Coordinates of C-alpha atoms and ligand atoms in Angstrom, one line a residue:
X211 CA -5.4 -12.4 -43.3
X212 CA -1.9 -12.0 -41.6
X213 CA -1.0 -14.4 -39.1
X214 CA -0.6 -13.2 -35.5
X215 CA 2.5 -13.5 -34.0
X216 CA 4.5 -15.5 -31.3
X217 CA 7.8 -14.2 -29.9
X218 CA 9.7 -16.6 -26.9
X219 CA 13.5 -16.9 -26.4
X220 CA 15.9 -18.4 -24.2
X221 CA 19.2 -16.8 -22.4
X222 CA 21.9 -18.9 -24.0
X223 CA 23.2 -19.3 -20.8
X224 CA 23.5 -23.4 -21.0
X225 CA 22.0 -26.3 -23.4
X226 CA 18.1 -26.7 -23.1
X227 CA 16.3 -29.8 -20.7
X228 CA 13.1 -31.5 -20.4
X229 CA 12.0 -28.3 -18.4
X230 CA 12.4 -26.2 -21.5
X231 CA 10.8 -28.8 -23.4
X232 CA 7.7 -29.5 -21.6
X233 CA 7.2 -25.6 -20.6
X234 CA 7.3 -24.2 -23.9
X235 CA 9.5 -26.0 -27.1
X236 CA 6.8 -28.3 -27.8
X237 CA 4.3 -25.0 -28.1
X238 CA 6.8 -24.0 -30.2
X239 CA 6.5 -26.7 -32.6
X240 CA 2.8 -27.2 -32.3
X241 CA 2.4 -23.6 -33.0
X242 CA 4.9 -22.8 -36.0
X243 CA 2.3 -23.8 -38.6
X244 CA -0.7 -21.4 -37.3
X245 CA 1.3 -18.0 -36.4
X246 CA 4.2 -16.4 -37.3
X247 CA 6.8 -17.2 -35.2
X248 CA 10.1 -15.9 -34.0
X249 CA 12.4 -17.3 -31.3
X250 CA 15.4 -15.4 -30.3
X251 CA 18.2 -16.3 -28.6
X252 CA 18.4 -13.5 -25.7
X253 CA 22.2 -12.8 -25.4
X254 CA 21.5 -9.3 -24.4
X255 CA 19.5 -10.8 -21.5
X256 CA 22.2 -13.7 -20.2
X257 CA 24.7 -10.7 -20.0
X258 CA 22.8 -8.9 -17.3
X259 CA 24.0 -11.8 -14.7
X260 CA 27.3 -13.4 -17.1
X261 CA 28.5 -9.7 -17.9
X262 CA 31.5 -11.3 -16.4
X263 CA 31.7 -13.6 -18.4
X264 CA 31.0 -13.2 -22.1
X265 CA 32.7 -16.6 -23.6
X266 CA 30.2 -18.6 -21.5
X267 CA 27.2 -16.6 -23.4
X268 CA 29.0 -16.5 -26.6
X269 CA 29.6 -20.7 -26.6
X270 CA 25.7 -21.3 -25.7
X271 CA 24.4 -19.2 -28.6
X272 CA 25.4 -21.8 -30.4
X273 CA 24.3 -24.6 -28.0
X274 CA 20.7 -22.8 -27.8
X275 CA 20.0 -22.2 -31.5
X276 CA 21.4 -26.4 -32.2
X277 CA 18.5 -27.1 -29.6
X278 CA 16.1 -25.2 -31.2
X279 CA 16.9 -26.8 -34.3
X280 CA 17.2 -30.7 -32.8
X281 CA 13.3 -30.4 -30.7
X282 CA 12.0 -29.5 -34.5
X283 CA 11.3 -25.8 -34.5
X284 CA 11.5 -25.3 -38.6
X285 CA 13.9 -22.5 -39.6
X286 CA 11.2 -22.1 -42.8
X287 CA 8.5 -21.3 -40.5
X288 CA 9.7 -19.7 -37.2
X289 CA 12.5 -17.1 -37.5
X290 CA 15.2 -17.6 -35.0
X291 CA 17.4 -14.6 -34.3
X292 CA 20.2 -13.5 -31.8
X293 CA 18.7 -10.8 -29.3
X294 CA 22.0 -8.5 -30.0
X295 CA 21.4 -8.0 -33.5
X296 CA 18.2 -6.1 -33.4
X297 CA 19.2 -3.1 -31.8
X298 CA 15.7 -1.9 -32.1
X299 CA 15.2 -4.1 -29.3
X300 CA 17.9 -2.1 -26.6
X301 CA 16.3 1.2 -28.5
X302 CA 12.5 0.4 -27.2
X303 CA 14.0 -0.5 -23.6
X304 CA 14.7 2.5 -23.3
X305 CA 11.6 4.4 -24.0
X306 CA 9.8 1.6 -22.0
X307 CA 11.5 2.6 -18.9
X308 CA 10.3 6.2 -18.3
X309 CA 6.8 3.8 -18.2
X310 CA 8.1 2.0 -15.4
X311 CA 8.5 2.7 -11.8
X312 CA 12.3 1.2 -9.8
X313 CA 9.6 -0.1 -7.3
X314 CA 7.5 -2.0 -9.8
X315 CA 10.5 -3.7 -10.8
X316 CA 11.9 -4.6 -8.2
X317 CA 8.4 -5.9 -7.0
X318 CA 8.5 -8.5 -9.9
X319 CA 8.2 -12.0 -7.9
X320 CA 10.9 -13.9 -10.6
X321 CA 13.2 -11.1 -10.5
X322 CA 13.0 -10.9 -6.3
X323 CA 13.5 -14.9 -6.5
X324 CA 16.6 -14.6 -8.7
X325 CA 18.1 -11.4 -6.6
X326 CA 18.2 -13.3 -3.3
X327 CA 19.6 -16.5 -5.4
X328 CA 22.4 -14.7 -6.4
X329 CA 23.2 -13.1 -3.3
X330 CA 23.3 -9.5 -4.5
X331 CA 21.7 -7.7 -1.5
X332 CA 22.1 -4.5 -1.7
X333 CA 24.5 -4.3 -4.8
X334 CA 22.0 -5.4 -7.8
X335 CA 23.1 -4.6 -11.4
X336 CA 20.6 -1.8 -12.8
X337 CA 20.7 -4.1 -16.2
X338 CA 19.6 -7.2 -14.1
X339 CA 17.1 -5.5 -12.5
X340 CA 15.8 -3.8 -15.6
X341 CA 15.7 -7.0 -18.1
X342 CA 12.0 -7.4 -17.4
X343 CA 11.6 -4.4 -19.3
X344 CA 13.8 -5.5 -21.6
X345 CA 12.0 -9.0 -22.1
X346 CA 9.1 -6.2 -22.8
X347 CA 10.7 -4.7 -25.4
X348 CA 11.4 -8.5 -27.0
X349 CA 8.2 -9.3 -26.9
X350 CA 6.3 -5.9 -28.7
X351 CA 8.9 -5.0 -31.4
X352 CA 7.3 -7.6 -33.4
X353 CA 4.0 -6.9 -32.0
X354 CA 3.6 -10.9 -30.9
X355 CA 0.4 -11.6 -29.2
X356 CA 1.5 -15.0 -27.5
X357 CA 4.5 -16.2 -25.5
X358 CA 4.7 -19.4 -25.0
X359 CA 7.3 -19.6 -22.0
X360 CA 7.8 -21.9 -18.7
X361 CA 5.5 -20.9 -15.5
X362 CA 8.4 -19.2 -13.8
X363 CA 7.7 -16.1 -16.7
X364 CA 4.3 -15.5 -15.8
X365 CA 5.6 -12.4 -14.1
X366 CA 7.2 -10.8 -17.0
X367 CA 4.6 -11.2 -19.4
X368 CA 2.2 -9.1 -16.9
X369 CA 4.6 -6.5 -16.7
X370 CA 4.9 -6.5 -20.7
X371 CA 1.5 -6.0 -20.4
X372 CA 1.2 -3.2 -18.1
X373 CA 3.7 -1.3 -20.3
X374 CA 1.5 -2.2 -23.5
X375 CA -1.6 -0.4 -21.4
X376 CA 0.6 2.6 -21.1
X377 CA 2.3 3.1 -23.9
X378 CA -1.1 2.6 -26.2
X379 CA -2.7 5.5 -23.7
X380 CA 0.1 7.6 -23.5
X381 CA 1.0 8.0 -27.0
X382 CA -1.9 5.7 -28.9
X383 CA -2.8 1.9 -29.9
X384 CA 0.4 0.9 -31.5
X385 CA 1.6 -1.7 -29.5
X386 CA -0.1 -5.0 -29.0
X387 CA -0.8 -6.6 -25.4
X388 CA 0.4 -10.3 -25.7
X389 CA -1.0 -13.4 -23.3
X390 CA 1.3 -16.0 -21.7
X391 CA 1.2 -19.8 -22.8
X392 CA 2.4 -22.4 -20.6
X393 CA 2.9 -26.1 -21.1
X394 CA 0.5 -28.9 -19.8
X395 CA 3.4 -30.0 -17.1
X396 CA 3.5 -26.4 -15.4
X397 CA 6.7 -27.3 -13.7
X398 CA 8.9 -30.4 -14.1
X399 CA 11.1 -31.1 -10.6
X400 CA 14.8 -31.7 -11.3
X401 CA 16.2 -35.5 -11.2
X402 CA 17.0 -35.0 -7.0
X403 CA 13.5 -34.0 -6.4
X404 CA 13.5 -30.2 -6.1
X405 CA 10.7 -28.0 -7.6
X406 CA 12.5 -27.1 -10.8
X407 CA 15.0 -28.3 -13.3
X408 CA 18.3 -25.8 -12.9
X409 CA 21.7 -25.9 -14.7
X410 CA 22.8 -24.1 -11.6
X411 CA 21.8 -27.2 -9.5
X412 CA 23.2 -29.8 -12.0
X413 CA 20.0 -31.8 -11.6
X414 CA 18.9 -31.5 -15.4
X415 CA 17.8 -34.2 -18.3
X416 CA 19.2 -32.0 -21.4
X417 CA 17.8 -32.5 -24.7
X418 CA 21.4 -33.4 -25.9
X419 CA 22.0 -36.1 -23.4
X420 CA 23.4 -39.3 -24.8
X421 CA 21.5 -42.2 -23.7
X422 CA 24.7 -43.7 -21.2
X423 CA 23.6 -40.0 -19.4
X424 CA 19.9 -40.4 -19.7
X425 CA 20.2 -44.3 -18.1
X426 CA 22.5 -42.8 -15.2
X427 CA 20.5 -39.5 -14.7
X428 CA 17.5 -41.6 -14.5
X429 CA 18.6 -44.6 -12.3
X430 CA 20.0 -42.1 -9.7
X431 CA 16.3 -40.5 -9.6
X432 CA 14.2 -39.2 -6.2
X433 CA 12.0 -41.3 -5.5
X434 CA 9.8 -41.6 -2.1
X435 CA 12.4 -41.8 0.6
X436 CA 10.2 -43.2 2.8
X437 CA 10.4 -46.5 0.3
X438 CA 13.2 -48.8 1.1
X439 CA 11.8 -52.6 -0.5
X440 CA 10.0 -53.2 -3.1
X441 CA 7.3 -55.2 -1.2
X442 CA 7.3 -51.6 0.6
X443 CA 3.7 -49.7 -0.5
X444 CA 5.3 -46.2 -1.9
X445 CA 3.8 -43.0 -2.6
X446 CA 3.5 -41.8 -6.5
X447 CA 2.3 -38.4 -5.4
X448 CA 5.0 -35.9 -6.5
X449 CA 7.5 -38.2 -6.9
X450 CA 9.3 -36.9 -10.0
X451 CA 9.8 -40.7 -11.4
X452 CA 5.8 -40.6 -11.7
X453 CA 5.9 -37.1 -13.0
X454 CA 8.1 -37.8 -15.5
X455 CA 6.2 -41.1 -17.0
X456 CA 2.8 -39.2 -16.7
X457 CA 4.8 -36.2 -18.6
X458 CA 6.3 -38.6 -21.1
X459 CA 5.2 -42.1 -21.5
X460 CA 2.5 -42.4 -24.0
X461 CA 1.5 -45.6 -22.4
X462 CA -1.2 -44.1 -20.0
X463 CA -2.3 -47.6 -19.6
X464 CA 1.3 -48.7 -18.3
X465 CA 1.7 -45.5 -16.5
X466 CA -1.6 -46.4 -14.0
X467 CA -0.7 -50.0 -13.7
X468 CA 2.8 -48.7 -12.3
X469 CA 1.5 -46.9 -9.9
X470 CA -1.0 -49.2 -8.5
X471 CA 1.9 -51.8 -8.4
X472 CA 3.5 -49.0 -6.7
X473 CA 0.8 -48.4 -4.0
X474 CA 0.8 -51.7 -3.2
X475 CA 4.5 -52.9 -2.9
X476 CA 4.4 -55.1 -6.0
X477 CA 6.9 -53.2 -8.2
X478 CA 10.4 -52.2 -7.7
X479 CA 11.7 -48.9 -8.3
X480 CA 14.4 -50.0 -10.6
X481 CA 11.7 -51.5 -13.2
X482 CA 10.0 -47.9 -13.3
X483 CA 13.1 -46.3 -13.7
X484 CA 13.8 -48.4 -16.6
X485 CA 11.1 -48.1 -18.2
X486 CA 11.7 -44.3 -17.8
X487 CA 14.9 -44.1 -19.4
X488 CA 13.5 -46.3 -22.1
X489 CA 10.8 -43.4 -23.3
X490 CA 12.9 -40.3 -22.6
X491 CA 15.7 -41.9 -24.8
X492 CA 12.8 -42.9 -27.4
X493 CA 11.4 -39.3 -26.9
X494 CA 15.3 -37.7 -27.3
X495 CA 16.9 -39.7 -30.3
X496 CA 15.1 -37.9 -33.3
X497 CA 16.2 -34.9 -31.5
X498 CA 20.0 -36.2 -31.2
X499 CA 19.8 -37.4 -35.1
X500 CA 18.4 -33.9 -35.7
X501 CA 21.4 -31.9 -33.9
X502 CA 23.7 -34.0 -35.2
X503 CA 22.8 -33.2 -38.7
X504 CA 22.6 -29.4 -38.0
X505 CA 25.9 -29.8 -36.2
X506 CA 27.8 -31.3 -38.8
X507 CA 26.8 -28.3 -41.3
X508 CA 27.2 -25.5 -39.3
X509 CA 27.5 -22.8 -42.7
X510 CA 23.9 -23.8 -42.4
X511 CA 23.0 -23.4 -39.0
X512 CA 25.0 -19.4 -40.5
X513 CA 22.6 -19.3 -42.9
X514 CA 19.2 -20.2 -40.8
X515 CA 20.7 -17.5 -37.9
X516 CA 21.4 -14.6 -41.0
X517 CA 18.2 -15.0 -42.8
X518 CA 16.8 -14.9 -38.9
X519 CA 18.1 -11.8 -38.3
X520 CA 17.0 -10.5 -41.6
X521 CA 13.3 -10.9 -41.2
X522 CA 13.4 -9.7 -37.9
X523 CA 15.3 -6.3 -38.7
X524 CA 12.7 -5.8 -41.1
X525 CA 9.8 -6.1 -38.4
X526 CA 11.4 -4.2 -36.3
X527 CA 12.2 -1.3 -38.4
X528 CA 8.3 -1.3 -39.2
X529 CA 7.5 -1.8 -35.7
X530 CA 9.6 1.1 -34.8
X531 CA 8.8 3.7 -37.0
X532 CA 5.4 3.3 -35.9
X533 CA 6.7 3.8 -32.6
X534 CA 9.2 6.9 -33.0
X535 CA 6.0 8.6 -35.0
X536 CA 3.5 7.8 -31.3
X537 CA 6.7 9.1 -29.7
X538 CA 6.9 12.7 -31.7
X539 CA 10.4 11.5 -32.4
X540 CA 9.7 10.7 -36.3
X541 CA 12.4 13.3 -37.4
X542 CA 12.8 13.5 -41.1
X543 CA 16.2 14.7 -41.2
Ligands
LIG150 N1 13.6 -14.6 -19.6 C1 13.6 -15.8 -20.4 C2 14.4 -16.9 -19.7 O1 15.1 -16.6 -18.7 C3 14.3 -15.5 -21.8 C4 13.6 -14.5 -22.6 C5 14.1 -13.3 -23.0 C6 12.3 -14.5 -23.1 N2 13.3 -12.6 -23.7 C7 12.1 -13.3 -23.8 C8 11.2 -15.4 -23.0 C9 10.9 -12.9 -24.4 C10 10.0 -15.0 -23.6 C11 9.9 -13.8 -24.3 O2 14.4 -18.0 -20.2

């Protein structure tokens, strides 16, 4: 029996956070041993909004794949690639989007969020607004059946999967319809309290934090606002200190005695905050010993990245010729 497949990425568009961790690394890790894996890092992707600026991309390909490497995704059982190198990938995007309407996309909840984010208005970039399709193509040139990716993705697995349907009844069951796997936190609110961690907000715990960042990232949490005393009774409820410990302190035990202390005005925020910084900088320094290791050898951080892009040519040359021969475009020339 061949294992089934994962395929996930990230857009090297700045170094990974707790959000990335709790949404889909640790998947990642849990999952390497029972499927085949491959993580890409998706530089074709981040140029559809940095095509501006290609150095930014170019210096976080780097960044991403050192992540990867520090949160303990093994380069002997997941294949981690760069996006760019599989032209395969740009190939089957193209096919995929005569199987696509410019109204579907542009229906696409995430895609809608990020438009009005950006301010485009009218002007959007046809690449931007085509990269779920794209992400479609990532995701079936190796045929993977699982993604595991953050909540905020939901929408571009579906549309992967809507492709899928028509492609297989178009032209016959060659592709395979993958199903989305999200993390146990579903979302992890930034440091200030807002629904999502964001480089663009500057409210991120990254993986690479030192732990003078993690103490004064922490300390300068939300909390309840309404709470100005510690004799005051305060609200654990989606406060994102509370989130965080019930996300990351393996003391459950500590974790409800805080918040009954909590409740009832008995415990300052400055000893839970603390006590935070305390197990995300337990949680982060195998990763930190980790990336420093890979970041003082960096011909084999070359190596992992060349051998990645090896195995995953080789998929997607199989993958594609299975695809060009559905598509009547198998010409042996
Ligand atoms: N869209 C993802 C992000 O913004 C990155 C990504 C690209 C991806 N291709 C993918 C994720 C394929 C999962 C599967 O982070």
């Amino acid at each position: 029996m061949t294992k089934k497949r994962i395929l996930t990425g990230d857009r090297p568009t700045g170094k990974l956070h707790l959000g990335h961790l709790v949404g889909s690394l640790q998947n990642r890790v849990k999952l390497q041993d029972t499927y085949e894996q491959f993580v890409m890092v998706a530089d074709v992707q981040a140029l559809t909004d940095n095509f501006d600026n290609p150095q930014k991309v170019r210096d976080n390909v780097k960044e991403v794949v050192l992540d990867y490497l520090a949160v303990g995704i093994d380069p002997q059982k997941t294949t981690i690639f760069i996006q760019s190198l599989i032209p395969e990938i740009a190939e089957l995007t193209i096919y995929y989007l005569n199987l696509v309407t410019l109204e579907r996309v542009l229906r696409n909840p995430t895609v809608k969020d990020e438009i009005k984010q950006k301010g485009y208005g009218k002007n959007i970039p046809a690449g931007f607004a085509m990269y779920p399709v794209s992400q479609a193509a990532d995701i079936t040139f190796c045929k993977a059946s699982l993604v595991p990716v953050g909540e905020d993705q939901l929408p571009m697995i579906e549309q992967t999967r809507e492709i899928v349907r028509r492609f297989n009844t178009l032209y016959g069951d060659v592709l395979v319809e993958p199903e989305a796997l999200v993390g146990n936190i579903k979302r992890l609110p930034g440091t200030d309290g807002q629904a999502k961690m964001s480089k663009s907000i500057g409210n991120c715990i990254y993986l690479s934090d030192s732990v003078d960042e993690v103490n004064k990232k922490v300390m300068g949490m939300y909390t309840d606002p309404a709470r100005v005393h510690p004799t005051d009774p305060g609200n654990p409820e989606g406060n994102p200190v509370f989130i965080y410990h019930d996300a990351f302190n393996l003391n459950k035990k500590e974790v409800e005695d805080f918040k009954v202390r909590y409740r009832t005005g008995k415990i300052g925020d400055i000893e839970i905050k603390k006590r935070l910084a305390e197990v995300i900088n337990e949680l982060l320094e195998p990763m930190r010993k980790r990336r420093k290791e890979y970041e003082d050898q960096p011909d084999k951080v070359d190596e992992i990245l060349r051998s990645g892009n090896h195995r995953a040519q080789e998929v997607a040359k199989e993958v594609m010729a299975e695809v060009r021969k559905a598509m009547k475009i198998d010409y042996s020339l």
